[in-house]
CSV table of C-alpha atoms in Angstrom, one decimal:
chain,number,residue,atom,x,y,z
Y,1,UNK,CA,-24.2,-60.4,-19.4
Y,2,UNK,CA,-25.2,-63.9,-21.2
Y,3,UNK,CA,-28.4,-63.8,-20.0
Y,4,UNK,CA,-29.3,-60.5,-21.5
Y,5,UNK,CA,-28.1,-62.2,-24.4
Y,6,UNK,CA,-30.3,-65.3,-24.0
Y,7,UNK,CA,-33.2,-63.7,-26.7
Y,8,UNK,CA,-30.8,-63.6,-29.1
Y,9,UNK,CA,-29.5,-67.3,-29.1
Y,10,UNK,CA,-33.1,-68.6,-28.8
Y,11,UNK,CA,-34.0,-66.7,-31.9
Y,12,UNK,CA,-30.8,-67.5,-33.8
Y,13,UNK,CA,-31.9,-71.0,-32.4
Y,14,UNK,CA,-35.4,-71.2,-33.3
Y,15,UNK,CA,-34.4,-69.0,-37.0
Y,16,UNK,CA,-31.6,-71.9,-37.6
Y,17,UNK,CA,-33.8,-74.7,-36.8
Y,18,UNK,CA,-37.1,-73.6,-38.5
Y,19,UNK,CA,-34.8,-72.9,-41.9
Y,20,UNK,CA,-33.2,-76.9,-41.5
Y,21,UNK,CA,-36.7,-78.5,-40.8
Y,22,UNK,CA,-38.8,-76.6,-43.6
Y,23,UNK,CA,-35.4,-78.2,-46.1
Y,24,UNK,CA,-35.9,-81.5,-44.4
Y,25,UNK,CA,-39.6,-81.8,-45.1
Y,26,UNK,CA,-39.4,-80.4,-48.4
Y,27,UNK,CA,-37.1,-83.0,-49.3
Y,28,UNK,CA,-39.1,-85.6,-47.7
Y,29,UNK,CA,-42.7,-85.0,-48.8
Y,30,UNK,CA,-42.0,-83.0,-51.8
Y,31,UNK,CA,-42.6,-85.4,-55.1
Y,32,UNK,CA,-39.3,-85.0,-57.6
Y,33,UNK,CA,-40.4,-84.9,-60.7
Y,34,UNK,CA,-38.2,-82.7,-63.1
Y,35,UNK,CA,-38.8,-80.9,-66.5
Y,36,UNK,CA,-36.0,-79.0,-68.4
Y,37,UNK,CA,-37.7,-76.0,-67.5
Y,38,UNK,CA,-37.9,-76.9,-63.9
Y,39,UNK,CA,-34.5,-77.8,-63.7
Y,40,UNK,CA,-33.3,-74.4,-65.6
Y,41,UNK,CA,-32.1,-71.1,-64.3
Y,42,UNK,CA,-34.9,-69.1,-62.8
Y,43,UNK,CA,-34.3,-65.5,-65.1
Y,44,UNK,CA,-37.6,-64.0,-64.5
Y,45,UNK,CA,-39.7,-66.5,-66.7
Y,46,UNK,CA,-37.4,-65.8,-69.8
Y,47,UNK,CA,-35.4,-68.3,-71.8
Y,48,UNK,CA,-32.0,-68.2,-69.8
Y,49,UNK,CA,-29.3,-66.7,-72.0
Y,50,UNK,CA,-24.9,-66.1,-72.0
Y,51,UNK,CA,-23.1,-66.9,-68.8
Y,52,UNK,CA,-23.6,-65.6,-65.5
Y,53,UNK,CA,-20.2,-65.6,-65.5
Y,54,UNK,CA,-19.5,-62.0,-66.7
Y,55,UNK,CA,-17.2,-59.1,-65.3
Y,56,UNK,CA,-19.0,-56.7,-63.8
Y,57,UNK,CA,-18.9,-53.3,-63.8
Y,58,UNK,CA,-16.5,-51.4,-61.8
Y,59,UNK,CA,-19.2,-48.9,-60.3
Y,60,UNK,CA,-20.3,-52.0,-58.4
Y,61,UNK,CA,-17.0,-51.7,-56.4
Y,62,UNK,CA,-17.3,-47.9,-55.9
Y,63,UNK,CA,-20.9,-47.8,-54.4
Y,64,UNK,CA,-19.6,-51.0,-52.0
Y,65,UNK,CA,-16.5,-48.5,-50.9
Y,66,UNK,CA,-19.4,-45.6,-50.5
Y,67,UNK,CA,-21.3,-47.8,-48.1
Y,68,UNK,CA,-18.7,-48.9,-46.0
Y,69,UNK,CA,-17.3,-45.8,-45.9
Y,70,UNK,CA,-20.6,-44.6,-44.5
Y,71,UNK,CA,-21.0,-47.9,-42.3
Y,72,UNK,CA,-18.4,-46.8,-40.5
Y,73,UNK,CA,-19.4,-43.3,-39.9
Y,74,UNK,CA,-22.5,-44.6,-38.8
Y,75,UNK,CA,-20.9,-46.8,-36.0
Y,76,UNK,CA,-19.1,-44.1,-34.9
Y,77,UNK,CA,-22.4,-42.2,-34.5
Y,78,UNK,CA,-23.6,-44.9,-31.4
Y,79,UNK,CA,-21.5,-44.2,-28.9
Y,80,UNK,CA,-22.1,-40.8,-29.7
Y,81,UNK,CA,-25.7,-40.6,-29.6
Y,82,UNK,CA,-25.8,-41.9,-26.1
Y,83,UNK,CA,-23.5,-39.8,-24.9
Y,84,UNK,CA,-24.4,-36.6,-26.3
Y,85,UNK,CA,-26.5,-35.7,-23.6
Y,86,UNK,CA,-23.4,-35.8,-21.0
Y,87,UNK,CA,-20.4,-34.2,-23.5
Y,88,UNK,CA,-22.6,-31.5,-24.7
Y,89,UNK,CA,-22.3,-29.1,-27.9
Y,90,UNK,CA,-18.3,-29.7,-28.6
Y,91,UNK,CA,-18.9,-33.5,-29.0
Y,92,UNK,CA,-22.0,-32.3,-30.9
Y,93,UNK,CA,-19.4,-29.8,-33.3
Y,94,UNK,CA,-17.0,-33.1,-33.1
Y,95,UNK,CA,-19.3,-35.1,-35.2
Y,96,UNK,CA,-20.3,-32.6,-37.3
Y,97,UNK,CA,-16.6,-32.0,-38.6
Y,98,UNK,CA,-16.3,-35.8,-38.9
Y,99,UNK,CA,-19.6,-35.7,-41.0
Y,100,UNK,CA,-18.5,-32.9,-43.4
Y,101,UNK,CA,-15.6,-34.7,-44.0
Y,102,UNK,CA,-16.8,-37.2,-45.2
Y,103,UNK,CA,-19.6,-35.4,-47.2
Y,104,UNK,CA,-16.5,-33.6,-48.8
Y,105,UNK,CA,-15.5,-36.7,-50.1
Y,106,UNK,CA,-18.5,-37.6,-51.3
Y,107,UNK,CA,-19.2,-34.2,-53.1
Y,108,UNK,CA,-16.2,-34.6,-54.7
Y,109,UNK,CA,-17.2,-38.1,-55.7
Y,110,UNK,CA,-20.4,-36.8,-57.0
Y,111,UNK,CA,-19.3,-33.7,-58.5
Y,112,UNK,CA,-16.7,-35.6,-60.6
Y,113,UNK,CA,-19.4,-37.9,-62.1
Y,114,UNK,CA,-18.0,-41.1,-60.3
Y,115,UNK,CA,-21.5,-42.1,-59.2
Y,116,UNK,CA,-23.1,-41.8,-62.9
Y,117,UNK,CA,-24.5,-44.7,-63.7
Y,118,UNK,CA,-24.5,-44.4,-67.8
O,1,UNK,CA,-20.8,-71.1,-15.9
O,2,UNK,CA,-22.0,-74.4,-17.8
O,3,UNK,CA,-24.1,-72.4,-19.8
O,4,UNK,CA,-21.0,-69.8,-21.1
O,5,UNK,CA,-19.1,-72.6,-21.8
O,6,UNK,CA,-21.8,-74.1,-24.1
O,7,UNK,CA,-22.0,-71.0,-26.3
O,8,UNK,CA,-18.2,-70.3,-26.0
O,9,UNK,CA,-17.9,-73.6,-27.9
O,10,UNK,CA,-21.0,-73.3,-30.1
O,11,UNK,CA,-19.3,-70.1,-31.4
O,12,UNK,CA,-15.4,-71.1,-31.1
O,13,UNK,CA,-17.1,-74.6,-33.4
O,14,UNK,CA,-18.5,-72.1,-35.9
O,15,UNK,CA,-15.9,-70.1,-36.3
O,16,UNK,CA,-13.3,-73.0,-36.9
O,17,UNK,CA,-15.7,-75.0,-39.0
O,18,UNK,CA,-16.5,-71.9,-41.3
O,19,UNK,CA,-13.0,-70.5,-41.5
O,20,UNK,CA,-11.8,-74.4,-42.8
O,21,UNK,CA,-14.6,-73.5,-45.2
O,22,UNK,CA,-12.8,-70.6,-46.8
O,23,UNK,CA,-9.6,-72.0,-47.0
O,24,UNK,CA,-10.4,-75.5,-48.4
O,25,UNK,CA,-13.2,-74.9,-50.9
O,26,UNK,CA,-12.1,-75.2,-54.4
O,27,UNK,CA,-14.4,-72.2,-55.5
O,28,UNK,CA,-13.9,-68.7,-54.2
O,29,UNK,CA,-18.0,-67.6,-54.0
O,30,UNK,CA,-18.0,-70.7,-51.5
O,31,UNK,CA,-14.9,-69.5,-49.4
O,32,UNK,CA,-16.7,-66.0,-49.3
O,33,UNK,CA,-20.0,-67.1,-48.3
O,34,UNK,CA,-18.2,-69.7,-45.6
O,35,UNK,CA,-16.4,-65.9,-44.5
O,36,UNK,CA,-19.5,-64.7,-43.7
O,37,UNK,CA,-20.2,-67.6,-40.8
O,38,UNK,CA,-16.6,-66.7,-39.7
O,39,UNK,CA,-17.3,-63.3,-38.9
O,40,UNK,CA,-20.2,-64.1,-37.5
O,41,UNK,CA,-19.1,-66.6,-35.0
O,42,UNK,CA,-16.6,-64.0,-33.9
O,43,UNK,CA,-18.6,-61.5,-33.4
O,44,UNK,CA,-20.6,-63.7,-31.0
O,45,UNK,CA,-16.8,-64.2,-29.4
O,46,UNK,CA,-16.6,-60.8,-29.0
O,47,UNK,CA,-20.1,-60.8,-26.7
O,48,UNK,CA,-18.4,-63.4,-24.9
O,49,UNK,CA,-15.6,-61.0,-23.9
O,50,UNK,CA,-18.0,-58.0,-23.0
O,51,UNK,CA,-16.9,-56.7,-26.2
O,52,UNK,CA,-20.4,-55.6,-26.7
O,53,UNK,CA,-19.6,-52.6,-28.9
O,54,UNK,CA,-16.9,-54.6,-31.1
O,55,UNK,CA,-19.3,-57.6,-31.8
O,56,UNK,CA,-22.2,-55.4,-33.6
O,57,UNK,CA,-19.2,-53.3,-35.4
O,58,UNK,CA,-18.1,-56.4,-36.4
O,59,UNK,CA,-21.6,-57.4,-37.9
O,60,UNK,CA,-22.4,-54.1,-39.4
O,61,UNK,CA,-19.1,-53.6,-41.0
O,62,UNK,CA,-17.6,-56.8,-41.5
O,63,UNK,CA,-20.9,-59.0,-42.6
O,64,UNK,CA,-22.5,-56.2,-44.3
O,65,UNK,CA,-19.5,-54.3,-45.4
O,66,UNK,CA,-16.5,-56.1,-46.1
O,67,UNK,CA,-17.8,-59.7,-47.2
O,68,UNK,CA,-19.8,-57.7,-50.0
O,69,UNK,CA,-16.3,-55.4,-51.2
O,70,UNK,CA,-15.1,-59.1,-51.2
O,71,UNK,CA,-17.8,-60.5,-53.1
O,72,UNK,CA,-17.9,-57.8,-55.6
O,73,UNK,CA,-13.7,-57.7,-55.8
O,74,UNK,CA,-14.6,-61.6,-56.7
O,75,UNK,CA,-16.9,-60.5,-59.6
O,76,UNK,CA,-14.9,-58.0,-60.9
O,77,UNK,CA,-12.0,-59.9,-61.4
O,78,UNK,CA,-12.5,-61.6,-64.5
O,79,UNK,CA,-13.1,-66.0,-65.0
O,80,UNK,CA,-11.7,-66.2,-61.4
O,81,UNK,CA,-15.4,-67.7,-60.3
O,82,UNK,CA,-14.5,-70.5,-62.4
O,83,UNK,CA,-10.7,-71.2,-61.5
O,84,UNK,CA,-10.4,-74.3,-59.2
O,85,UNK,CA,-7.8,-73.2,-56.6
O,86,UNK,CA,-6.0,-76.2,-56.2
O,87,UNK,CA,-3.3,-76.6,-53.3
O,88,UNK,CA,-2.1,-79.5,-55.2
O,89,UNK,CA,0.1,-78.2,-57.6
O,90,UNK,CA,2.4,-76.7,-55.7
O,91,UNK,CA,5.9,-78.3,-55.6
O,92,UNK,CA,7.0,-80.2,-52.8
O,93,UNK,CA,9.6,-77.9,-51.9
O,94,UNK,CA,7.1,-74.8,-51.6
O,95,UNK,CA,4.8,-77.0,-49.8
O,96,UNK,CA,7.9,-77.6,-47.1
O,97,UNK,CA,8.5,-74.5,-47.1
O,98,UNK,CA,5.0,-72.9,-46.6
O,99,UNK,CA,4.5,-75.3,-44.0
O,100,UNK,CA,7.8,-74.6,-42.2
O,101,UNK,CA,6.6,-71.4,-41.8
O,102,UNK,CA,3.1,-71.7,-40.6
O,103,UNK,CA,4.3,-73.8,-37.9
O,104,UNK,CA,6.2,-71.2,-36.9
O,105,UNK,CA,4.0,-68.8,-37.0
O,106,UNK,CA,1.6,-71.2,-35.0
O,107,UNK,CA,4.3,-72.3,-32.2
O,108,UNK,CA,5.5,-68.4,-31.8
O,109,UNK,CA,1.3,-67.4,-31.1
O,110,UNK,CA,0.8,-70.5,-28.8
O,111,UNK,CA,4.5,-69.3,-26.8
O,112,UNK,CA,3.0,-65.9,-27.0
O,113,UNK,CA,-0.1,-66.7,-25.3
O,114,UNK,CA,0.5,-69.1,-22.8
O,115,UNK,CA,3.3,-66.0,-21.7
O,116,UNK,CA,0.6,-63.7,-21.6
O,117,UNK,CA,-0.8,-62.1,-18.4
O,118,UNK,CA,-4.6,-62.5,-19.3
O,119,UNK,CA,-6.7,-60.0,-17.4
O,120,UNK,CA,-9.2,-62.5,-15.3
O,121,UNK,CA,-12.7,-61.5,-14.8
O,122,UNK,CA,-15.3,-63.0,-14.1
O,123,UNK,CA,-17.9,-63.1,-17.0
O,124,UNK,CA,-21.0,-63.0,-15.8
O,125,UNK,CA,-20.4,-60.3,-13.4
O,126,UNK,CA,-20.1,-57.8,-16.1
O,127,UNK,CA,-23.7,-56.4,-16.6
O,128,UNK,CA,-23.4,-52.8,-18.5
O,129,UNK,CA,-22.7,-51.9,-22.1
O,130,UNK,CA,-19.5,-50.9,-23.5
O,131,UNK,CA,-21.3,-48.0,-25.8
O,132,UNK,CA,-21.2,-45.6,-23.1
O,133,UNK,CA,-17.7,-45.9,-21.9
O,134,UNK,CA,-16.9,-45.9,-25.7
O,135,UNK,CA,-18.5,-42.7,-26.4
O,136,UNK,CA,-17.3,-40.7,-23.5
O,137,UNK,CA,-13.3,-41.7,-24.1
O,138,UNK,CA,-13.7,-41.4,-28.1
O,139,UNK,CA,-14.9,-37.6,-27.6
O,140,UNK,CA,-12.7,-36.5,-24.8
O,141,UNK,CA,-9.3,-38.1,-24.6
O,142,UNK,CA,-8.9,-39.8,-28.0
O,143,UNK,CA,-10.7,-37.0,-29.7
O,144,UNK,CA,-7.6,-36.7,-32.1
O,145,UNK,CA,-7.9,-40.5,-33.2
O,146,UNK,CA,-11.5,-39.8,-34.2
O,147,UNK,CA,-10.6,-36.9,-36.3
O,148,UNK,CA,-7.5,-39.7,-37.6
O,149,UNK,CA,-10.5,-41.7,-38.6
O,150,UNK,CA,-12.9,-39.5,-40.9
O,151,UNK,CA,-9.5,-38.4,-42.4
O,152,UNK,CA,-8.5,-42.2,-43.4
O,153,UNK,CA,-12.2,-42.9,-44.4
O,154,UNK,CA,-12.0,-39.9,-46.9
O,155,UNK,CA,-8.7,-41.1,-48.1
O,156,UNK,CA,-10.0,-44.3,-48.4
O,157,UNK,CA,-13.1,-43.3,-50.8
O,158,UNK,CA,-11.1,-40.4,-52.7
O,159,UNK,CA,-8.6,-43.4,-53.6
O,160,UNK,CA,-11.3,-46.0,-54.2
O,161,UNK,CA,-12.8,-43.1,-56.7
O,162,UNK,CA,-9.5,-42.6,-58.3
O,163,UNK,CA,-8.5,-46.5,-58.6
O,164,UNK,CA,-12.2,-47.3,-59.8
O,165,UNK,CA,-12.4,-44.4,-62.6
O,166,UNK,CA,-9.1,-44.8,-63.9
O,167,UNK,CA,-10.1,-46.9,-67.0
């Protein structure tokens, strides 16, 4: 079981380490030599303006809820899709009742303008 | 075994070190972000366990899912990125209180668990994925608790709609 695993930790490993020593030398060799605009908010090469600290929009909240909500639809369709083969068309009629569900919803959603961005 | 052991720790270290992360930074975008390591290092708990099924759920909807709703719920709310969250000025008798009952909390779990019949198995015997096994259950007997499920999704994002477009 861990060793099937093994790939994984090397390259979490290897990713980790590679990420640490590229900050390390940077730091090292790197001279330090700062200007105002170096040392300024990187806005696209524009003149930072305001506070970043702003509310945002709501709609921000409402596309996060639509992608969970389909995040979780989508781990639902794993164990599915391997076991389609074996379960056959009412597991196939299954998901499709789960999907239109949730496409209802999101109909609804779309119908009623919540996903306008104006 | 040495080697399950190692990770075990490497992840039970992460998980601890990250999770005192999100409760004693003073900003809230830090304790978020240390979340993130949390879930993470739990997820790699859950491959421990054989959990194969549960750990990249817990990625995919935790990591990529929840930890952004919390991220965004931060930004939404408004000057709370700025608020230092400090533990400090509570009163004495709150802190007494609040620590009366996480200890508690704490000795009831540890009771719990040392009572606990643990099911023993050995770890590295266990070679096949739980997706499978998962698939054929979720379809057949708990066929009902699946249907449960895309009706509580669509609850969830009719509600979220309704809360979000109210003002």
């Amino acid at each position: 079981m861990i060793e099937t695993y093994l790939p994984l930790i090397i390259m979490l490993v290897f990713g980790f380490g590679i990420a640490v020593v590229f900050m390390l030398l940077s730091e090292w060799l790197g001279a330090r030599r700062f200007t105002p605009g170096k040392v300024s908010t990187y806005e696209s090469g524009m003149p930072p303006r305001g506070t970043a600290r702003e509310r945002f929009s709501v709609k921000f909240y409402m596309i996060a809820v639509s992608f969970i909500v389909f995040d979780v639809e989508v781990v639902f369709m794993y164990p599915w899709a391997v076991q389609l083969g074996t379960l056959g068309i009412s597991a196939f009629i299954a998901m499709m009742f789960f999907i239109a569900i949730l496409f209802a919803g999101y109909f609804w959603e779309l119908r009623k303008g919540g996903l306008d961005w104006d | 075994m040495a080697l399950y052991d190692v990770i075990f720790y490497l992840f039970a270290t992460i998980v601890l070190v990250s999770a005192g992360g999100v409760v004693f930074s003073r900003k809230m975008m830090y304790s978020a972000f240390s979340l993130l390591f949390t879930f993470f290092g739990v997820s790699g708990l859950y491959v421990l366990l054989s959990a194969d099924f549960i750990a990249v759920t817990q990625i995919m909807v935790y990591v990529g899912g929840i930890l952004v709703l919390i991220i965004f719920g931060v930004m939404l709310t408004t000057k709370i990125t700025g608020v230092d969250i400090k533990s400090g000025t509570l009163g004495a008798f709150q802190m007494g209180i609040a620590g009366l009952a996480s200890l508690a909390i704490a000795v009831f779990m540890i009771i719990m668990s040392m009572n606990t019949q643990w099911m023993q198995k050995d770890p590295l015997a266990e070679t096949s994925t739980t997706v499978e096994a998962i698939g054929g259950l979720l379809f057949t007997e708990y066929l009902l608790a699946f249907g449960v499920a895309a009706i509580l999704l669509l609850v969830a994002f009719i509600g979220a709609a309704l809360i979000a477009r109210r003002k």
